[in-house]
Short mmCIF file of C-alpha atoms and ligand atoms in Angstrom, two decimals:
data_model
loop_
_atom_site.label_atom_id
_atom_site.label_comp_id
_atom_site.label_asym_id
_atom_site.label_seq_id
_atom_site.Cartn_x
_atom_site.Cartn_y
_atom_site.Cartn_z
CA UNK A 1 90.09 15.31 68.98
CA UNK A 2 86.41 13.25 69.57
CA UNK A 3 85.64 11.81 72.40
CA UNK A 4 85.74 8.38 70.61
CA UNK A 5 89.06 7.39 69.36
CA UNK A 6 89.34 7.77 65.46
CA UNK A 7 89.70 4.52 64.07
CA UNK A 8 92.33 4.57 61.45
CA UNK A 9 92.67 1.17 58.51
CA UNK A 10 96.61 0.66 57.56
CA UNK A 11 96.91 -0.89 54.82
CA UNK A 12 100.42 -3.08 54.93
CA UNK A 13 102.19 -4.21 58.23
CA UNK A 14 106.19 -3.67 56.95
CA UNK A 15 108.21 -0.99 58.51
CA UNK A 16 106.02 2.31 57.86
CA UNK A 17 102.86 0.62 58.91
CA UNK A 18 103.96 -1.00 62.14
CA UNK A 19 105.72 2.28 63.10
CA UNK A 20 102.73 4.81 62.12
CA UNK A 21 100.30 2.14 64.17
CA UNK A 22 102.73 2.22 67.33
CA UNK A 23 102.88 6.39 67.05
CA UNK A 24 98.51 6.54 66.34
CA UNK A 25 98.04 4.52 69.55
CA UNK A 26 100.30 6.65 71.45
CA UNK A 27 98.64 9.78 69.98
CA UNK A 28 95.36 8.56 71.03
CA UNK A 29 94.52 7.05 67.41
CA UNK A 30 92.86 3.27 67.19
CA UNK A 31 94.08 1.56 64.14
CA UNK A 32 93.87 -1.49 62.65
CA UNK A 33 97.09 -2.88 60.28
CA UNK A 34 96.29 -5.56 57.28
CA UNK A 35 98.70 -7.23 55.62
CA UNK A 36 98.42 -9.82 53.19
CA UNK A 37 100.97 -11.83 54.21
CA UNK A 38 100.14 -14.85 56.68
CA UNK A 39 102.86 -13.51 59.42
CA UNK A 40 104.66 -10.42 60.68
CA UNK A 41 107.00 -10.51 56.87
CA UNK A 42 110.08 -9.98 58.32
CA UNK A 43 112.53 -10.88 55.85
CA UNK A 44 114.88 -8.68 54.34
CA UNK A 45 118.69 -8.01 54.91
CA UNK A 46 121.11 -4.94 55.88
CA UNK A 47 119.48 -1.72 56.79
CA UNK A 48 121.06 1.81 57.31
CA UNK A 49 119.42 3.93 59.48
CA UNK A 50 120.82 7.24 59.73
CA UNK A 51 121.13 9.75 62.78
CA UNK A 52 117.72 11.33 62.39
CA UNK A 53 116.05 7.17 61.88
CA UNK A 54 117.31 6.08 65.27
CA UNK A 55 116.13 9.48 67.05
CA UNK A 56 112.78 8.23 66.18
CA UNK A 57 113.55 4.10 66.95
CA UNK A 58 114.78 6.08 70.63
CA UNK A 59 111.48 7.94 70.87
CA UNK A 60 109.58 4.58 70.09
CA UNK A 61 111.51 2.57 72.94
CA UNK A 62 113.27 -0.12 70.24
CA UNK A 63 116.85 0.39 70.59
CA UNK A 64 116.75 -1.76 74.11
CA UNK A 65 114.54 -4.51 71.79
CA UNK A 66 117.67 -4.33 69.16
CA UNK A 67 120.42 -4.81 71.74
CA UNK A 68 122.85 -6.86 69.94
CA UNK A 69 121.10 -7.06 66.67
CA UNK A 70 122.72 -3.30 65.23
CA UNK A 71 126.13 -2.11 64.62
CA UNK A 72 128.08 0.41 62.87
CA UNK A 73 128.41 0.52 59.42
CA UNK A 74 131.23 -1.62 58.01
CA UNK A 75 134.55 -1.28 56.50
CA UNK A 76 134.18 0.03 52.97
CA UNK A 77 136.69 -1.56 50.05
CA UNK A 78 136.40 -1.40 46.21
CA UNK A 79 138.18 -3.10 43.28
CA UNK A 80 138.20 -1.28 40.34
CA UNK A 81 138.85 -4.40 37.90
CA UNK A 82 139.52 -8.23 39.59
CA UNK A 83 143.42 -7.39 39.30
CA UNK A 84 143.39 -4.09 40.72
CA UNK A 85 144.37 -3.69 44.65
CA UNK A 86 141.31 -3.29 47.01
CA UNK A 87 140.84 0.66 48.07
CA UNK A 88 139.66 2.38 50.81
CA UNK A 89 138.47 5.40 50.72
CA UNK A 90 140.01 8.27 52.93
CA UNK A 91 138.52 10.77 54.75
CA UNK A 92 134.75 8.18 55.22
CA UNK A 93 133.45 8.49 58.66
CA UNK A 94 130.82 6.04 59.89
CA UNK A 95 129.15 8.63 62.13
CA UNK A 96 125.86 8.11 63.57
CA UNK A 97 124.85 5.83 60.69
CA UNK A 98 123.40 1.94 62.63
CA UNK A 99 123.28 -0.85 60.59
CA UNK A 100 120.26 -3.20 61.44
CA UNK A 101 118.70 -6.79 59.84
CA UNK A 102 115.25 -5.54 58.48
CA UNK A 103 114.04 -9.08 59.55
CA UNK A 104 114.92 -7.67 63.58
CA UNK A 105 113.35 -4.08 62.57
CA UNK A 106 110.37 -5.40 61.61
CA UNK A 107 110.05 -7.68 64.23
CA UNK A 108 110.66 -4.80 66.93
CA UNK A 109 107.98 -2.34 65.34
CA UNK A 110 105.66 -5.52 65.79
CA UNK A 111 106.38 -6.02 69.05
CA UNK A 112 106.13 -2.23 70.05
CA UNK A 113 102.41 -2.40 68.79
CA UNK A 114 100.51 -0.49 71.34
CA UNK A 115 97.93 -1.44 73.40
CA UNK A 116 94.26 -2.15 71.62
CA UNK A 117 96.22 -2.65 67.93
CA UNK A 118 94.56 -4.87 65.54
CA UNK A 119 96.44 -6.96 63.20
CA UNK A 120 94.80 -9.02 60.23
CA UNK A 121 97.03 -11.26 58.26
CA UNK A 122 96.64 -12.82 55.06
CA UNK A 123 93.98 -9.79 53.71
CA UNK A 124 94.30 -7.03 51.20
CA UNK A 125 91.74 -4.13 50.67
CA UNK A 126 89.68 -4.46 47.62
CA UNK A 127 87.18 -1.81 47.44
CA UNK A 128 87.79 1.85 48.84
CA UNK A 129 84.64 4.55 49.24
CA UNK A 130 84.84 7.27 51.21
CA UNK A 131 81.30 8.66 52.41
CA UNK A 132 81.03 12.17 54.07
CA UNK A 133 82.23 10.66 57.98
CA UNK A 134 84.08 7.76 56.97
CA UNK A 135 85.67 5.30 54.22
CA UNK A 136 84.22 2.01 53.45
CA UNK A 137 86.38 -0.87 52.98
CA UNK A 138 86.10 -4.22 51.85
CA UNK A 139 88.61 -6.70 51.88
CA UNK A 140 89.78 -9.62 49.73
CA UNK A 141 88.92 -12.29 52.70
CA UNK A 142 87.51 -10.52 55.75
CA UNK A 143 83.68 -8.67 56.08
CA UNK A 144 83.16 -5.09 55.22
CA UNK A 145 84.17 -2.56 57.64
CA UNK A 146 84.09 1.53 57.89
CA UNK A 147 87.49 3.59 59.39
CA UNK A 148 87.52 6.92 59.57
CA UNK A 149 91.05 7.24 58.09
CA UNK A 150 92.74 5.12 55.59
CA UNK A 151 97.09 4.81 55.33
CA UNK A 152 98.56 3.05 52.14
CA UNK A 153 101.77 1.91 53.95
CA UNK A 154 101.90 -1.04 51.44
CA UNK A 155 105.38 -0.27 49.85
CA UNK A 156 106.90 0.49 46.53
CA UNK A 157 103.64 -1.85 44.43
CA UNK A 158 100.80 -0.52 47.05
CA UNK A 159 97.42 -1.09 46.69
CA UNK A 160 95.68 1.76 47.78
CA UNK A 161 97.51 3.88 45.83
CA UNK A 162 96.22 1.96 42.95
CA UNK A 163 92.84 1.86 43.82
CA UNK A 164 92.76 5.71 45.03
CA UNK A 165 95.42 7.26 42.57
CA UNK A 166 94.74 4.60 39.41
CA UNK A 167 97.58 3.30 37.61
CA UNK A 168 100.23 1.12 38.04
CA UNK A 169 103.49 1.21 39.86
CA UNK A 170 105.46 2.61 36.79
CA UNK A 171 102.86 5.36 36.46
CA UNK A 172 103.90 6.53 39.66
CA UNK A 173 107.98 5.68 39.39
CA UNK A 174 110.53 6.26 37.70
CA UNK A 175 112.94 3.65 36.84
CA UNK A 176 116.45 5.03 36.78
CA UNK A 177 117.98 2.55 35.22
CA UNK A 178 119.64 -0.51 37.77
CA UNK A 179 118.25 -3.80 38.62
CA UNK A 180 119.83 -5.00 42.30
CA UNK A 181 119.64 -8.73 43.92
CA UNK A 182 120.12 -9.60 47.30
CA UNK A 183 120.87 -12.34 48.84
CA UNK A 184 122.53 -14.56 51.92
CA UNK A 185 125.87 -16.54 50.96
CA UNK A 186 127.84 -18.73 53.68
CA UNK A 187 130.94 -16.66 55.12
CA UNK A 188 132.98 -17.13 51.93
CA UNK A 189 135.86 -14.74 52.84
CA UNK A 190 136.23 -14.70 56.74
CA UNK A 191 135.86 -11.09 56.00
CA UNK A 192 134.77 -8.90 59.21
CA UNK A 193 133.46 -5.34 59.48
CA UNK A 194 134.04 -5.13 56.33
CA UNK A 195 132.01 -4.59 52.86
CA UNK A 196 134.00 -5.29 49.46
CA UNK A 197 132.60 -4.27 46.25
CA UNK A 198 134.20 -4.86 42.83
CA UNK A 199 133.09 -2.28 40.47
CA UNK A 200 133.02 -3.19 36.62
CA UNK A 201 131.55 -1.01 33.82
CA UNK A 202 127.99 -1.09 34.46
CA UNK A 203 127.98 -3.32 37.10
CA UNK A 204 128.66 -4.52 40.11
CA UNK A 205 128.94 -6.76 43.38
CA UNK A 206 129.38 -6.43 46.94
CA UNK A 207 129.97 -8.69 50.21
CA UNK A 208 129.17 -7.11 53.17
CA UNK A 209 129.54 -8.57 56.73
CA UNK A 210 125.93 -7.80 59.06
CA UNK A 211 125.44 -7.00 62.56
CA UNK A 212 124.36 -10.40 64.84
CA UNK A 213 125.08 -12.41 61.65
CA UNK A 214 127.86 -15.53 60.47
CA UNK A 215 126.83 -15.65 56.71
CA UNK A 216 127.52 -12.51 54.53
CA UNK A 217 124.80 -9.89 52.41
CA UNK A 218 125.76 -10.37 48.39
CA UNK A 219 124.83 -7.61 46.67
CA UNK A 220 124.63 -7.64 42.34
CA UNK A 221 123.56 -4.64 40.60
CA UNK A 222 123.81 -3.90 36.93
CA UNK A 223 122.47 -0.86 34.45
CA UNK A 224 119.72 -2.20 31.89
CA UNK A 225 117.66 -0.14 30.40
CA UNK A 226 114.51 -1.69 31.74
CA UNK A 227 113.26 -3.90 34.63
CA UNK A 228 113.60 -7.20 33.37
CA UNK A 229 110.02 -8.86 32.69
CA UNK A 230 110.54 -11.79 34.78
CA UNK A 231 110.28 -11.14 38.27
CA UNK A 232 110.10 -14.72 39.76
CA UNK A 233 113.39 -16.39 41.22
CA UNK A 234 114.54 -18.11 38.61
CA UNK A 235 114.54 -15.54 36.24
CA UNK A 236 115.88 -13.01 38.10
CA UNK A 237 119.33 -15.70 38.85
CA UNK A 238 119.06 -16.29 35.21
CA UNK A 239 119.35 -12.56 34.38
CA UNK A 240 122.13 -12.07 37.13
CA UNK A 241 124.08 -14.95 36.51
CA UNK A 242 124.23 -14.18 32.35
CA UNK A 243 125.45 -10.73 33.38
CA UNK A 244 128.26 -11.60 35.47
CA UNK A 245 129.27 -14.79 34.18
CA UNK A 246 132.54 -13.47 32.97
CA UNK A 247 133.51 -11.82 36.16
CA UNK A 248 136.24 -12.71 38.88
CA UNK A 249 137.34 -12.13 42.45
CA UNK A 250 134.43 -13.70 44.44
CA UNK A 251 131.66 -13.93 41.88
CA UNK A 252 132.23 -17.13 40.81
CA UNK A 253 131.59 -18.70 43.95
CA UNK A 254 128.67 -15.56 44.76
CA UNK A 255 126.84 -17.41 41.62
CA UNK A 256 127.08 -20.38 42.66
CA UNK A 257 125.39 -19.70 46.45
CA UNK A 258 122.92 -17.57 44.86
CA UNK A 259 121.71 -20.70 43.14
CA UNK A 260 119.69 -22.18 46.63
CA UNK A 261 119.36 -18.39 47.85
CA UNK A 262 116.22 -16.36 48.44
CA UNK A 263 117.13 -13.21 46.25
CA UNK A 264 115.53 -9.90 46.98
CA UNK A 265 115.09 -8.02 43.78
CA UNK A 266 114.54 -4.61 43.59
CA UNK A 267 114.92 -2.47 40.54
CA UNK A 268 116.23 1.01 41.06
CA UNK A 269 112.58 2.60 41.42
CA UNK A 270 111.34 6.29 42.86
CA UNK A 271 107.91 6.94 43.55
CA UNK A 272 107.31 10.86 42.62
CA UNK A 273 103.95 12.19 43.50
CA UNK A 274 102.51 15.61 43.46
CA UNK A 275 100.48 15.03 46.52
CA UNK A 276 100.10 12.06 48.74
CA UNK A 277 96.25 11.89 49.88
CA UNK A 278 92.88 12.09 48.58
CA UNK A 279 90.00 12.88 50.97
CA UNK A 280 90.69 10.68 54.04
CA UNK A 281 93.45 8.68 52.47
CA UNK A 282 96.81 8.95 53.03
CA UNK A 283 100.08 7.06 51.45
CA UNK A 284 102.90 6.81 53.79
CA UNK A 285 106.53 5.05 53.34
CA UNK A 286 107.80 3.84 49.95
CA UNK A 287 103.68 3.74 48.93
CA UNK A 288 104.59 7.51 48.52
CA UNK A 289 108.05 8.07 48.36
CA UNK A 290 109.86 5.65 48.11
CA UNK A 291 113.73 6.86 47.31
CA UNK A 292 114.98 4.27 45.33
CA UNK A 293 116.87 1.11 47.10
CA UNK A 294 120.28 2.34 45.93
CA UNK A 295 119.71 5.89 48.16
CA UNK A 296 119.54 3.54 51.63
CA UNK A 297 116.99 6.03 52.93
CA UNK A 298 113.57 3.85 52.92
CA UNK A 299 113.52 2.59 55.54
CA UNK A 300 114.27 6.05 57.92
CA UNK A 301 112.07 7.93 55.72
CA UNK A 302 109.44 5.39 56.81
CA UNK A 303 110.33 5.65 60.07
CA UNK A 304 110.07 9.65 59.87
CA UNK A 305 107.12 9.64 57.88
CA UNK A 306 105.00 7.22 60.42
CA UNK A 307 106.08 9.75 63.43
CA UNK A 308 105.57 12.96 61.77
CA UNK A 309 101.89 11.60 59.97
CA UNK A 310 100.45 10.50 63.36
CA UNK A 311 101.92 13.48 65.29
CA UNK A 312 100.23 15.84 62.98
CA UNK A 313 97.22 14.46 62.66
CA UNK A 314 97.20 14.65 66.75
CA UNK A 315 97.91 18.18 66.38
CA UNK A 316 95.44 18.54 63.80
CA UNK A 317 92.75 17.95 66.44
CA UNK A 318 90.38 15.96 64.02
CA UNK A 319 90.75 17.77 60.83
CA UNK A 320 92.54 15.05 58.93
CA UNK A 321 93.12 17.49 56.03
CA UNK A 322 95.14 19.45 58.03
CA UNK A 323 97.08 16.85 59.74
CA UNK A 324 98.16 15.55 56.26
CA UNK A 325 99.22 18.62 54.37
CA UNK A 326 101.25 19.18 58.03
CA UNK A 327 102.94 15.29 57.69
CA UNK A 328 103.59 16.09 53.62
CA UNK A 329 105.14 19.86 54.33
CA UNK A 330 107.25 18.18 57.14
CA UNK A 331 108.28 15.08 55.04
CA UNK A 332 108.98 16.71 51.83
CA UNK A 333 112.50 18.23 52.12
CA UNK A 334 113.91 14.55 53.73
CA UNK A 335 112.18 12.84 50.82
CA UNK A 336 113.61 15.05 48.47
CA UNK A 337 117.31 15.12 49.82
CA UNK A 338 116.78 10.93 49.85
CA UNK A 339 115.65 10.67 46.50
CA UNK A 340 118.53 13.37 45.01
CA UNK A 341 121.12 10.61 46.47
CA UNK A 342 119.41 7.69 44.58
CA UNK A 343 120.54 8.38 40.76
CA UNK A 344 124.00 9.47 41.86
CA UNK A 345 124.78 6.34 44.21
CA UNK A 346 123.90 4.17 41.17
CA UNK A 347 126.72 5.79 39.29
CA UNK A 348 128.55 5.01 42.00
CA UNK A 349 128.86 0.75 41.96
CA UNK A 350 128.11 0.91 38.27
CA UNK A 351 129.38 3.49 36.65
CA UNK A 352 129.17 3.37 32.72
CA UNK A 353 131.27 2.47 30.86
CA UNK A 354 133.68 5.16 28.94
CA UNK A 355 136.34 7.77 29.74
CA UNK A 356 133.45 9.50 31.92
CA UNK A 357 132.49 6.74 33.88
CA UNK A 358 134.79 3.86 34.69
CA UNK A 359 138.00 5.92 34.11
CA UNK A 360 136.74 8.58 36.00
CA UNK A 361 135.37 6.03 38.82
CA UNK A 362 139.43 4.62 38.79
CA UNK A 363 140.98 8.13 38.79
CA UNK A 364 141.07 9.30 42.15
CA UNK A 365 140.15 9.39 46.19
CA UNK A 366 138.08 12.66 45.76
CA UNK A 367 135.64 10.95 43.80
CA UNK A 368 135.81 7.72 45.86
CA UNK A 369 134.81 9.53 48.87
CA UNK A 370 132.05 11.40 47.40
CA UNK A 371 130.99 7.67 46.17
CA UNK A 372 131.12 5.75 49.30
CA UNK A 373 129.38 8.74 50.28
CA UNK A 374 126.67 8.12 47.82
CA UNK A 375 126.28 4.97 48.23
CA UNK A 376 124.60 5.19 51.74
CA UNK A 377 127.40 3.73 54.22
CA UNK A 378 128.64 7.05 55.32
CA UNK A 379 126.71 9.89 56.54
CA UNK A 380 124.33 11.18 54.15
CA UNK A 381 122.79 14.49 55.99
CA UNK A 382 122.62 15.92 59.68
CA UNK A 383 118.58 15.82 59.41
CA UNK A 384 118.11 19.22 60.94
CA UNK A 385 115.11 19.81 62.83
CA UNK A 386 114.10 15.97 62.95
CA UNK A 387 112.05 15.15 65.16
CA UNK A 388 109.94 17.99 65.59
CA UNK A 389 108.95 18.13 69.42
CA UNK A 390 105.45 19.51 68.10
CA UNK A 391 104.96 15.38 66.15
CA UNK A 392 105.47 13.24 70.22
CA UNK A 393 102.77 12.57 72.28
CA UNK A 394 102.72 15.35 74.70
CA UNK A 395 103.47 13.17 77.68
CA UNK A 396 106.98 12.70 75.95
CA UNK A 397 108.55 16.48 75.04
CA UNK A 398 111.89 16.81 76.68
CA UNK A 399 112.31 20.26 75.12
CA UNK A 400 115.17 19.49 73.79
CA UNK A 401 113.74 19.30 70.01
CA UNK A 402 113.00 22.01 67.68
CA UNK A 403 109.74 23.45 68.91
CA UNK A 404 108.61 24.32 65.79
C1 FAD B 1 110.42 -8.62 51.65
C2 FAD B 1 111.19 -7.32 51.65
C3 FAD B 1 112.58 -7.35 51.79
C4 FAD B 1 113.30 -6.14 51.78
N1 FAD B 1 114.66 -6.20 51.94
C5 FAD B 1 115.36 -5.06 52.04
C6 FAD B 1 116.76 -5.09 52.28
O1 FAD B 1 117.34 -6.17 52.40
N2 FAD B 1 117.44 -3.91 52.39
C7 FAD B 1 116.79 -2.71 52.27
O2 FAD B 1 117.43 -1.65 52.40
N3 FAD B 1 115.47 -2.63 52.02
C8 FAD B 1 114.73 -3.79 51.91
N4 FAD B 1 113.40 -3.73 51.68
C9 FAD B 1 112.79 -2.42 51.45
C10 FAD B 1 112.65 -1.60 52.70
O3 FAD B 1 112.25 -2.39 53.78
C11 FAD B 1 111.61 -0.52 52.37
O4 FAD B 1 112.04 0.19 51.25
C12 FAD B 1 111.46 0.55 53.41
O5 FAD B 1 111.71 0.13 54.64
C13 FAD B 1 110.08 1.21 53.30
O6 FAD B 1 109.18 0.55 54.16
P1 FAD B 1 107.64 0.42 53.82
O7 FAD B 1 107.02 -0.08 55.08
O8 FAD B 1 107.12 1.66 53.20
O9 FAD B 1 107.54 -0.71 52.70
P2 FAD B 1 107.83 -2.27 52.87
O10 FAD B 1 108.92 -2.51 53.84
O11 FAD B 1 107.99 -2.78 51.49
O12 FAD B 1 106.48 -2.87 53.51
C14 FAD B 1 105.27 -2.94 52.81
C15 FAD B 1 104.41 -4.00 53.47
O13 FAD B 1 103.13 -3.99 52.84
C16 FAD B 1 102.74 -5.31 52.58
N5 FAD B 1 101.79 -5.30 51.47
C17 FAD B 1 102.05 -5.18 50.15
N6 FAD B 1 100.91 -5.21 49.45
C18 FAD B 1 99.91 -5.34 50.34
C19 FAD B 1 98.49 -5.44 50.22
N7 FAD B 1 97.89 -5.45 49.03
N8 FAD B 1 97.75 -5.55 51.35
C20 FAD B 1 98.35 -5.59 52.57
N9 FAD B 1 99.69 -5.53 52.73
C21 FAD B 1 100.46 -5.40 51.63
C22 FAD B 1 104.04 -6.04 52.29
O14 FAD B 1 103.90 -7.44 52.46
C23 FAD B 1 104.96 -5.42 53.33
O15 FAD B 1 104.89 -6.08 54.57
C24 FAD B 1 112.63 -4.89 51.64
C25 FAD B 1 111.23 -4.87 51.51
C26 FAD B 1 110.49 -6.06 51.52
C27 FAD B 1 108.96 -6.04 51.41
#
């Protein structure tokens, strides 16, 4: 490593950014996070994080900060049809799995920020150039400046992977085929520790109770065969509420709270690329990889990703190439396993129609359990070998992780 502290641009301040600029500090980095929102943007609702995601949200000191803000997964109940009894599925343990608010994750990673961290709201990067020592950056609002290393950490539409890699977002993703909405409704059922979903040929909705939280997560998801064009509020409510307008059991009144909601869309999206830097730049988080909303991995492959980029490029002593092929041969086999989950957890809360997909979805428990699987509330792996003790700051190996 130089004597002088490599200076290091992120680009985005959302859950990979604010974790990889709490691990560079620690690992001796100095970086600098932009994001063009005015304020920390912490909204957002229920977030898995699997065994391996709070191993790393241990190593980083926020479980304390998140004391009373997580629980266990909830309850998991389907309908198959408005007049069919609720099931649960056998044999589903919750595990390890921690349910979170991303608004409190995000707001924790902020907080953890080391010491010397800059943060510059309400700016985007413009211009990128790298030069033989450096890369030049100019920004949307702010002056000109030069950082030795660059991280896209700006999420599923990022910017720097536009300006580095070219194309849009759907040159980079694949869309596998289901549009979801999120939103807050008021407690309609009373319901607690518990998620119910009613599944319908090619669609479906869910009410889930959250951690810390009165009013209830509604969750609508339906197959079309493309992202709708309209991606402001009032088309995306349109879209939803012409879909399920014919439905029963809650929906009715899931409608008609969605009307003054804030909805979270996200189509069913994964970002595939062959590698994920260019010279001194570096994509990290759902800029990369993202696995798809449906696969309930982001967020922990965020979290993994922003440990194991700014351990390696510690270990890497300088040579940034190194210290990114490291962070992408480390990464690759979680982001993989995520992203095999996404397609089949669609399936799973709207199946097609057909003797192959809703009969098959009503026939039995074995397939239930794989689904609820799926669908990110139970389990999904053991994350072997996560973290690596070689990717902490020396100061904290307890040799009690994989050495490797
Ligand atoms: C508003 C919001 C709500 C979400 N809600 C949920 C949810 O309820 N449940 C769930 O499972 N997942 C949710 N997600 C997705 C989940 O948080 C991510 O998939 C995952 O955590 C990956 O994290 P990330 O940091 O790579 O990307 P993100 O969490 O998407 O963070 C990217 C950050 O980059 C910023 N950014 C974007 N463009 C620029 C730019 N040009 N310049 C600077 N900054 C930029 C964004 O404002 C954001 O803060 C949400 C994401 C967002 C942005």
């Amino acid at each position: 490593m130089p004597s002088r502290k490599p200076t290091i641009l992120v680009s985005g301040g959302g859950i990979a950014g604010s974790a990889f600029a709490h691990w560079a500090v620690r690992h001796g980095f100095t970086p600098t996070v932009v994001e063009r929102f005015p304020d920390v943007r912490s909204e957002g609702f229920r977030i898995e994080i699997s065994a391996g995601g709070r191993r790393v949200l241990e190593h980083m000191g926020a479980v304390d900060l998140l004391d009373g803000e997580t629980g266990p997964p909830p309850e998991l109940e389907f309908r198959f049809g408005e007049s069919a009894a609720p099931v649960r599925p056998p044999g589903v343990s919750v595990g390890d799995e921690t349910v979170v608010g991303r608004t409190a994750l995000v707001r924790a990673l902020h907080t953890l920020r080391g010491p010397g961290t800059e943060y510059v709201f309400g700016d985007s990067v413009t211009g990128l150039e790298e030069t033989p020592d450096g890369v030049d950056v100019e920004f949307e609002n702010g002056p000109a400046r030069r950082f030795d290393l660059v991280v896209g950490a700006d999420g599923l539409h990022s910017n720097v992977r536009r300006l580095v890699f070219g194309g849009t977002t759907a040159d980079h993703a694949r869309y596998l085929g289901t549009n979801l909405a999120i939103f807050s409704v008021p407690d309609l059922t009373g319901q607690r520790d518990l998620s119910s979903a009613l599944v319908k040929p090619g669609r479906g909705a869910v009410l889930t109770t959250m951690p810390a939280r009165d009013d209830l997560e509604a969750v609508l998801l339906h197959r079309s065969a493309a992202a709708p064009r309209s991606l402001t509020q009032d088309g995306i409510k349109a879209e939803m509420a012409r879909v399920f307008a014919d439905d029963g059991w809650e929906v009715p009144r899931i409608l008609e709270a969605m009307r003054d909601a804030h909805v979270h869309f996200a189509p069913s999206q994964q970002v595939r690329m062959d590698v994920w830097s260019r010279g001194r730049v570096v994509l990290l988080g759902d800029a990369a990889f993202c696995p798809d909303p449906m696969s309930g991995m982001g967020a922990v492959l965020a979290l993994k990703g922003a440990m194991a980029l700014a351990g390696e490029l510690a270990r890497a002593g300088g040579d940034h190439r190194a210290g990114f092929f490291a962070y992408e041969a480390a990464m690759r086999p979680h982001v993989e396993h995520a992203q095999s989950l996404g397609g089949l957890a669609v399936s799973g809360v709207a199946p097609r129609g057909g003797a192959l997909g809703f009969q098959a979805m009503r026939a039995g428990v074995r397939l239930l359990s794989l689904v609820s699987r799926l669908v990110s509330y139970a389990p999904r792996d053991d994350e072997p070998g996560f973290p690596l003790a070689r990717q902490l700051p020396a100061a904290d190996r307890d040799g009690g992780l994989e050495a490797a």
